[in-house]
Short mmCIF file of C-alpha atoms in Angstrom, two decimals:
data_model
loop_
_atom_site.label_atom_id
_atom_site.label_comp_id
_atom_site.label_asym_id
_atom_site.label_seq_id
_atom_site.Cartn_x
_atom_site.Cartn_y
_atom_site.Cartn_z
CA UNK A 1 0.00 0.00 0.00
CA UNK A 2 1.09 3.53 -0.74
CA UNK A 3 2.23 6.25 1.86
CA UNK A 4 -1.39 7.23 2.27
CA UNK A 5 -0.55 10.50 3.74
CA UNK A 6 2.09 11.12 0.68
CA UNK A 7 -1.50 10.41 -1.61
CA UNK A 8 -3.54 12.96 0.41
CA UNK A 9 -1.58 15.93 0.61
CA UNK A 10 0.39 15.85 -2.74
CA UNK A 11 -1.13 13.57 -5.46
CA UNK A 12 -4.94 14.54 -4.90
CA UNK A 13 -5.51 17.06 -6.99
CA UNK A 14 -8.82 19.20 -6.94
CA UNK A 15 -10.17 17.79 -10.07
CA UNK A 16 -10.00 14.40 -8.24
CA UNK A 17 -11.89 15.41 -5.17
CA UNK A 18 -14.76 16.92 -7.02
CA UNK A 19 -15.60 13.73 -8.97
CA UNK A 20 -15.43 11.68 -5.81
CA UNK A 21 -17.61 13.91 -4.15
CA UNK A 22 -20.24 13.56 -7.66
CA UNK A 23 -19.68 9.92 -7.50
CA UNK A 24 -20.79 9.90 -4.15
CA UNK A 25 -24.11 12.36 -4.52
CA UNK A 26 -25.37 10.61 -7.78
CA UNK A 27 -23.76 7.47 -7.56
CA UNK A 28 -23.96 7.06 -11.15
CA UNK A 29 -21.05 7.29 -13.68
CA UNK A 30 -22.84 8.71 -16.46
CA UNK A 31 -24.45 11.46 -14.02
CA UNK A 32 -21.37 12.77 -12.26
CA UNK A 33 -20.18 12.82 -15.62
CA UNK A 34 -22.73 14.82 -16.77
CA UNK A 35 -22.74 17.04 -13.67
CA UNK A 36 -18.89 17.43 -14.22
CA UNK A 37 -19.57 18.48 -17.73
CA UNK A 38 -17.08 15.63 -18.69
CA UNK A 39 -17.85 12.29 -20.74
CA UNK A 40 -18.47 8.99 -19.01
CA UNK A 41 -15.02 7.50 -20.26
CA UNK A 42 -12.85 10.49 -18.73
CA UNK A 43 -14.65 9.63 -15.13
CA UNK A 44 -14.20 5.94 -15.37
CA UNK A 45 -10.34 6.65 -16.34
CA UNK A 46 -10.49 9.76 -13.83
CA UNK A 47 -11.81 7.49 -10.97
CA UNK A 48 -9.24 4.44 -12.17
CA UNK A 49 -6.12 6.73 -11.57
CA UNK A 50 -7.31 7.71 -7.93
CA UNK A 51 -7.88 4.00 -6.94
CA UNK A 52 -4.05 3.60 -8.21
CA UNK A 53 -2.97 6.49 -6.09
CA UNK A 54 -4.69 4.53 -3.40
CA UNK A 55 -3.98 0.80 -4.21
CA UNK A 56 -7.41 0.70 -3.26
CA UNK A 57 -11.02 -0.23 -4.88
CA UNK A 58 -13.05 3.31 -3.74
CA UNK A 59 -16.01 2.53 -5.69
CA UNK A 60 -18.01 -0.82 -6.39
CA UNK A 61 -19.43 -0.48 -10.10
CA UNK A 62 -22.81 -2.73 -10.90
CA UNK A 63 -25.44 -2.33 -13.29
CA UNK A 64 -27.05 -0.41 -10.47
CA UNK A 65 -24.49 2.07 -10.49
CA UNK A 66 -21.82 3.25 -8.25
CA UNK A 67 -21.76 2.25 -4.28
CA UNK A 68 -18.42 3.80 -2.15
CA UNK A 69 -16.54 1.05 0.29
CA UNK A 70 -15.74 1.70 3.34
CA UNK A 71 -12.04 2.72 1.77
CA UNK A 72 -14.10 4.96 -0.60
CA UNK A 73 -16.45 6.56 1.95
CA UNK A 74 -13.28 7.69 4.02
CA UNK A 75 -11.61 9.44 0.97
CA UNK A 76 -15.12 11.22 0.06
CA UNK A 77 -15.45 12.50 3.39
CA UNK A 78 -11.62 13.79 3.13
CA UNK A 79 -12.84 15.81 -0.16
CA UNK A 80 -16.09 17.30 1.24
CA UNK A 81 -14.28 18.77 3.74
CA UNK A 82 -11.22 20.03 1.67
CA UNK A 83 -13.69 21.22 -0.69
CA UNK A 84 -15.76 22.95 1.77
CA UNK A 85 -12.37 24.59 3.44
CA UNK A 86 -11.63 25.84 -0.37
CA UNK A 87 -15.04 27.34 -0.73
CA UNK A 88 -14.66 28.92 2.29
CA UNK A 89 -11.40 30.17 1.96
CA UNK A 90 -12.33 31.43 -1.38
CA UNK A 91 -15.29 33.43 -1.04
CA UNK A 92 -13.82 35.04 1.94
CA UNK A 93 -10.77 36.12 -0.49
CA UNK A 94 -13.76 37.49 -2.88
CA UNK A 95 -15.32 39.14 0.13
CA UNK A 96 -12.23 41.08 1.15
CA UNK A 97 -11.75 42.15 -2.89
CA UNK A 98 -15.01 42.98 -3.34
CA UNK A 99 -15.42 45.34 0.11
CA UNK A 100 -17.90 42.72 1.29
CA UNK A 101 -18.00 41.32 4.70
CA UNK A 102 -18.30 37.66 3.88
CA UNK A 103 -20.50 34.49 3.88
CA UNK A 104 -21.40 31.85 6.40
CA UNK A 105 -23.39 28.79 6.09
CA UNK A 106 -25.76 27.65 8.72
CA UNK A 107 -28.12 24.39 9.20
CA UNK A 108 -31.26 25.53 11.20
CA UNK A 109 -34.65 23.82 12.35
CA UNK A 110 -37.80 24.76 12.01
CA UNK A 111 -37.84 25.04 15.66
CA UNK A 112 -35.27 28.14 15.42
CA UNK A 113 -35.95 29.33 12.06
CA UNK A 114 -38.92 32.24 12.20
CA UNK A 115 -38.34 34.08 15.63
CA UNK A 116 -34.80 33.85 16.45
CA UNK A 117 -32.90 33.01 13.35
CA UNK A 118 -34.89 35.05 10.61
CA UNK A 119 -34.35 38.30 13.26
CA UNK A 120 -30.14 37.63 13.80
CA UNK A 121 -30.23 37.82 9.58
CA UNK A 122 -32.08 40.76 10.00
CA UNK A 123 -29.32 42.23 12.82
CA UNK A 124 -26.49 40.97 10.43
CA UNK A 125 -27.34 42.84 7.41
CA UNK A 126 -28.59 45.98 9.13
CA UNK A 127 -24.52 46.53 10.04
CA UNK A 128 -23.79 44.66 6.40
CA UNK A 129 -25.87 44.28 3.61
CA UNK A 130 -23.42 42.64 1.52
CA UNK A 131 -23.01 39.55 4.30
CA UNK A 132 -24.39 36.49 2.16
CA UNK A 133 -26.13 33.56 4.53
CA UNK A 134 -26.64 31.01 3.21
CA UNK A 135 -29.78 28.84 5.27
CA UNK A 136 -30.30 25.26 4.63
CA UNK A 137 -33.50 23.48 6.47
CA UNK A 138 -33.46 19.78 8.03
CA UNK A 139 -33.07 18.05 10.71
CA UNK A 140 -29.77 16.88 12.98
CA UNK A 141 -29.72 13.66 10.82
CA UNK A 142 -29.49 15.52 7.88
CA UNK A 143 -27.44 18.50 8.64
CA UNK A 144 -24.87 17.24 11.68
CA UNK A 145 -23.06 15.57 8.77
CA UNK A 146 -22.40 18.71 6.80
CA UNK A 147 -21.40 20.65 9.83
CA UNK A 148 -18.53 18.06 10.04
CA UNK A 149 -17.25 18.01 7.18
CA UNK A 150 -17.35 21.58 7.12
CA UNK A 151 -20.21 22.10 4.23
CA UNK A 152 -21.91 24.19 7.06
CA UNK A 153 -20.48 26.63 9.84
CA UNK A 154 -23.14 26.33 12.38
CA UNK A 155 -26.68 24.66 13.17
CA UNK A 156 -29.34 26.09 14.92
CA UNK A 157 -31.66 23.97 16.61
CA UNK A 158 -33.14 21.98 19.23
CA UNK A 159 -29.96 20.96 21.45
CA UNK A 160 -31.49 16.71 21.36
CA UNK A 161 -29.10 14.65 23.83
CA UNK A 162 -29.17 11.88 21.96
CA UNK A 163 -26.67 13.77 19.05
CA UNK A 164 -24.12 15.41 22.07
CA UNK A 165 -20.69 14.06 20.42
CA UNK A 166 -17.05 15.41 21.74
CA UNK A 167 -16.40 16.95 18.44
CA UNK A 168 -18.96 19.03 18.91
CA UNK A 169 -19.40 22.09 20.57
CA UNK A 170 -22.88 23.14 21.82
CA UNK A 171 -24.52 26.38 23.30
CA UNK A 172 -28.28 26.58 24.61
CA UNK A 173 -29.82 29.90 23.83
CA UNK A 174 -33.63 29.46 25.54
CA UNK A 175 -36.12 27.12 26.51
CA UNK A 176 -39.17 26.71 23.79
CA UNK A 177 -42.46 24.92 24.59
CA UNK A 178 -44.76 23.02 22.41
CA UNK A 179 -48.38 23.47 21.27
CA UNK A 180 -50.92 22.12 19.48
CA UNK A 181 -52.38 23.65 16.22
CA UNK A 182 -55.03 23.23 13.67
CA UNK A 183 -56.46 25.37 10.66
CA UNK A 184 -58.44 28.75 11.65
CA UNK A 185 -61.64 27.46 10.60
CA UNK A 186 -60.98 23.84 12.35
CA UNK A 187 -63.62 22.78 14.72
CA UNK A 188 -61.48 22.70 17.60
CA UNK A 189 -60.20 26.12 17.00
CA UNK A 190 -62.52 28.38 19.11
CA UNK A 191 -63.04 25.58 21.55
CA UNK A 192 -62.33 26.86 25.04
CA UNK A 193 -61.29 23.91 26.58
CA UNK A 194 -60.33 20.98 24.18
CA UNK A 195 -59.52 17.64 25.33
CA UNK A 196 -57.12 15.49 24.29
CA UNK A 197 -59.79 12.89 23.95
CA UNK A 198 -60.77 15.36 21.00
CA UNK A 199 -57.77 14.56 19.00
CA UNK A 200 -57.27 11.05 19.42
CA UNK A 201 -59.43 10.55 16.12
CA UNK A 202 -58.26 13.26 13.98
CA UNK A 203 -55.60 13.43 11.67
CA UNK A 204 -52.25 14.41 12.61
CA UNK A 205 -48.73 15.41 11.19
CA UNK A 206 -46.17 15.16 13.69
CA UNK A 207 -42.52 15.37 14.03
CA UNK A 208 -40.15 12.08 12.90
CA UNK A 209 -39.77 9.29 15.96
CA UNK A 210 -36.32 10.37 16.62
CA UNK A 211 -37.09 13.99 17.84
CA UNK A 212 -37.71 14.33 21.48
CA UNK A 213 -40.87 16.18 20.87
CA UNK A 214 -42.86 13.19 19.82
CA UNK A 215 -41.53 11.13 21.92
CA UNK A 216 -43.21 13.79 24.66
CA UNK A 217 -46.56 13.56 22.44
CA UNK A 218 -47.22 10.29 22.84
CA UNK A 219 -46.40 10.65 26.26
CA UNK A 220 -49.08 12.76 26.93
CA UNK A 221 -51.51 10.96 25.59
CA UNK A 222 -50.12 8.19 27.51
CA UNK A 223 -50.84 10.49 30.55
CA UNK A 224 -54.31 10.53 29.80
CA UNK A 225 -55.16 7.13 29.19
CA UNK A 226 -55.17 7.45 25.77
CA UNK A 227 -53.15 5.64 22.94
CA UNK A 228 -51.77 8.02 20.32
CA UNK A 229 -53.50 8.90 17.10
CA UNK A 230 -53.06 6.00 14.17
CA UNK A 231 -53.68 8.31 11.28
CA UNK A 232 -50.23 10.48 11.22
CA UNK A 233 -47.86 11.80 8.81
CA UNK A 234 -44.13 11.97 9.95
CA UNK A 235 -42.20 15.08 8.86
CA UNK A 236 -39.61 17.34 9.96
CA UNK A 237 -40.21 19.63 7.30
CA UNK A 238 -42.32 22.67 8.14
CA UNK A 239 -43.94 23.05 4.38
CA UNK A 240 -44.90 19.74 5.15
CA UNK A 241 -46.49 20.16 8.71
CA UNK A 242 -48.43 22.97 7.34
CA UNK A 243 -49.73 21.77 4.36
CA UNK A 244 -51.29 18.87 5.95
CA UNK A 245 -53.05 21.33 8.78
CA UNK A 246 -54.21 23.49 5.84
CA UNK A 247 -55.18 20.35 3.36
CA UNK A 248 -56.11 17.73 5.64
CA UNK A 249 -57.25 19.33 8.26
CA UNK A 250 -54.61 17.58 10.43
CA UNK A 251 -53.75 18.72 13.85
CA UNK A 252 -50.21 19.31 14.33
CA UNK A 253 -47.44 19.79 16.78
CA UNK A 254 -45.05 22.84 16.64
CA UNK A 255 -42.93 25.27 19.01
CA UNK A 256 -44.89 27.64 20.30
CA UNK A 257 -42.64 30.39 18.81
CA UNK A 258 -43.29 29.19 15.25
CA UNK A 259 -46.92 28.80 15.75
CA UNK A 260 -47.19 32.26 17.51
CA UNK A 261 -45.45 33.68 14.29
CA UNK A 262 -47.63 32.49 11.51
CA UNK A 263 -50.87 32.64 13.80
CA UNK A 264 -50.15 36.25 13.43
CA UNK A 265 -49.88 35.58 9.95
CA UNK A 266 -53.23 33.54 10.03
CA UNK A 267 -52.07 30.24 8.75
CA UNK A 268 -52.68 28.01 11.77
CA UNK A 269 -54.22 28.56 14.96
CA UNK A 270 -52.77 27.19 18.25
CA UNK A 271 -55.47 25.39 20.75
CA UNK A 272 -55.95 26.48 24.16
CA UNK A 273 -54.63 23.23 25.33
CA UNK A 274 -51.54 23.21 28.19
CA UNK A 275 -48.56 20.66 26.65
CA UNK A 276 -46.46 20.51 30.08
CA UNK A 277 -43.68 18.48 28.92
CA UNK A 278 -40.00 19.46 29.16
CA UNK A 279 -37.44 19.93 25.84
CA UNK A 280 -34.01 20.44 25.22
CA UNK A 281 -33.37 24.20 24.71
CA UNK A 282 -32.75 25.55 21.68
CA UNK A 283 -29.45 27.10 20.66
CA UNK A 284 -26.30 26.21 17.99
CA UNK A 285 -23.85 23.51 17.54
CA UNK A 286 -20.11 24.23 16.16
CA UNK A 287 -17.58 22.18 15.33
CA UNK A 288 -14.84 22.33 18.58
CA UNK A 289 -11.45 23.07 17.06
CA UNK A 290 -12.75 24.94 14.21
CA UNK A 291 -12.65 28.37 13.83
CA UNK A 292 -15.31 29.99 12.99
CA UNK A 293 -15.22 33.13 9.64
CA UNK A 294 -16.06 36.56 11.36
CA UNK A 295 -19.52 36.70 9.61
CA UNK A 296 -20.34 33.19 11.35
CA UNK A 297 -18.94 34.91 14.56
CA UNK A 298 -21.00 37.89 13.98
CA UNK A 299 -23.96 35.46 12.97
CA UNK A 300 -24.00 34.05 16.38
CA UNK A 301 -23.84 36.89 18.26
CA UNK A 302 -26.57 38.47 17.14
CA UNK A 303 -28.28 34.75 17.58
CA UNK A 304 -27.45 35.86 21.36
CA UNK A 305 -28.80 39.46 20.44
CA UNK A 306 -32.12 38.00 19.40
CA UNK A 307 -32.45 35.70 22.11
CA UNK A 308 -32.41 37.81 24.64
CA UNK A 309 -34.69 39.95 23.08
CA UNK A 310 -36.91 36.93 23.21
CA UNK A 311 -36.74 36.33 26.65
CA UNK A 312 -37.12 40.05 27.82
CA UNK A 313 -40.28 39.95 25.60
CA UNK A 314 -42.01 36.91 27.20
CA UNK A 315 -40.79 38.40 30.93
CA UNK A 316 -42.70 41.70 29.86
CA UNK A 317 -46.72 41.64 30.51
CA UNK A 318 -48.43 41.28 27.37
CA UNK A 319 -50.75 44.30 27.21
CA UNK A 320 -53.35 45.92 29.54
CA UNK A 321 -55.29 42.49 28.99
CA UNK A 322 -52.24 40.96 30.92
CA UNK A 323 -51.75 43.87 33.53
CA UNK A 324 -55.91 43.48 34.60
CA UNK A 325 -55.50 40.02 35.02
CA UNK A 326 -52.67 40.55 37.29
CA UNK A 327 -54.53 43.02 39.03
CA UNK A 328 -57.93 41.22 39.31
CA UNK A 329 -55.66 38.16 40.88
CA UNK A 330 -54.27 40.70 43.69
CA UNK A 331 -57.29 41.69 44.68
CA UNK A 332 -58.74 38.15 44.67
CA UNK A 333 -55.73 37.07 47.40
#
């Protein structure tokens, strides 16, 4: 076998990485070839003078197409994050030419995405407009990957345990609870006090098994003697979760932040129905040992900025609604 560290630092060029990388995403010859804008006999010879670097079979070819090894996998995940590194590196250079201020990449949940992420953006480009952020939805499964091999710079999210990892480097921002929602015009929308018997029946989108929200769910219809609902779809997509409330009339399950903001935009309305169950906190993940560009640095402060602003807002009484009630529950004691 060849001095493997001789193969990755001097005889890799870029040209190699990128078609591993395109072999990996389409895992198809002729389409990272035609991604590449290259023909199918330049990958296959491309691909064959890697493996010789290597001494080593990187990709199994079938009729089916291309599948990595495990030799293969290891060398992809070298060039995503070399490639990601020269991305990086090279938009900051345009940045700096260009009298911009630079780019960062962030993963984010729905969870973190309307109130608190959507208002740092705002706080970043009120000091610089020409700060590009680039926002990709998902979930941990999908985007803790690509914040390790550097394809994003942070992830904001729900903190779950289960995805706490010593490479990783975590930060909880604020506490966010739950709530049940339907359409405006549901049923169960003006109801005073609806019962979770209610919902047993109805349709429901809810989050994937994995996230420690439906776990909760079911737990609290569990609490109340009640198995959970049979007629769900699983998603951890918010286009998704709202088009079913919308389409199907499903009853769905979202932070109460999120369904506060487009309540106010009068997509969904939330139910007058206590979820007392307890959540990781929200806030970001970075990788430890990586340091982050000064617009991700500036990114996350004003993440900070914002949630603080959230919490000072939810300490302040809501109105003279809220200061009555305070006052009618003096008097009452």
């Amino acid at each position: 076998m060849p001095d493997i560290d001789r193969v990755l630092r001097s005889n890799l060029k870029l040209r190699h990485l990128q078609l591993l990388v395109a072999l990996d995403e389409f895992r198809h010859l002729g389409r990272a070839a035609e991604f590449l804008s290259v023909s199918q006999p330049a990958v296959s010879k491309t691909l064959a003078e890697i493996e010789r670097m290597f001494d080593l079979a990187l990709f199994v070819r079938s009729t089916r197409g291309t599948e990595p090894t495990p030799y293969g996998s290891a060398v992809v995940r070298f060039a995503r994050s070399v490639l990601a590194d020269y991305g990086r590196t090279r938009d900051e250079i345009a940045a700096v030419a260009s009298g911009a201020a630079g780019r960062t990449s962030v993963g984010a949940m729905v969870v973190a995405t309307p109130s608190l992420l959507m208002r740092a953006v705002a706080l970043l480009k009120e000091r610089s407009t020409q700060t590009t952020v680039m926002i990709e939805e998902g979930d941990l499964t999908r985007l803790l990957p690509r914040l390790r091999v550097g394809e994003l710079d942070l992830f904001v999210g729900r903190l779950e345990p289960g995805y706490a990892a010593p490479d990783l480097k975590t930060e909880g921002l604020y506490s966010e609870p739950m709530c049940v929602v339907v359409r405006p015009d549901h049923e169960l929308a003006s109801a005073a006090k609806p019962r979770w018997r209610q919902l047993v029946q109805l349709p429901w989108v809810v989050p994937p098994p994995w996230a420690s929200s439906r776990m909760k769910l079911e737990q609290m219809f569990y609490k109340h003697r009640l198995a959970p609902p049979l007629d769900i779809v699983e998603t951890a997509s918010f286009l998704v979760t709202l088009s079913c409330v919308r389409e199907r009339s499903a009853v769905g399950f979202l932070a109460l932040g999120v369904a506060r903001h487009f309540e106010g935009e009068g997509l969904v309305k939330a139910l007058r129905l206590p979820v007392p169950i307890e959540l990781p906190p929200v806030g970001m993940i970075t990788m430890k040992g990586r340091s982050p560009t000064p617009a991700t640095e500036q990114l996350m402060q004003y993440l900070r900025t914002a949630a603080a602003e959230r919490m000072s807002t939810e300490r302040r009484p809501k109105g003279k609604a809220a200061v009555a009630r305070s006052r009618t529950k003096s008097r009452r004691t």
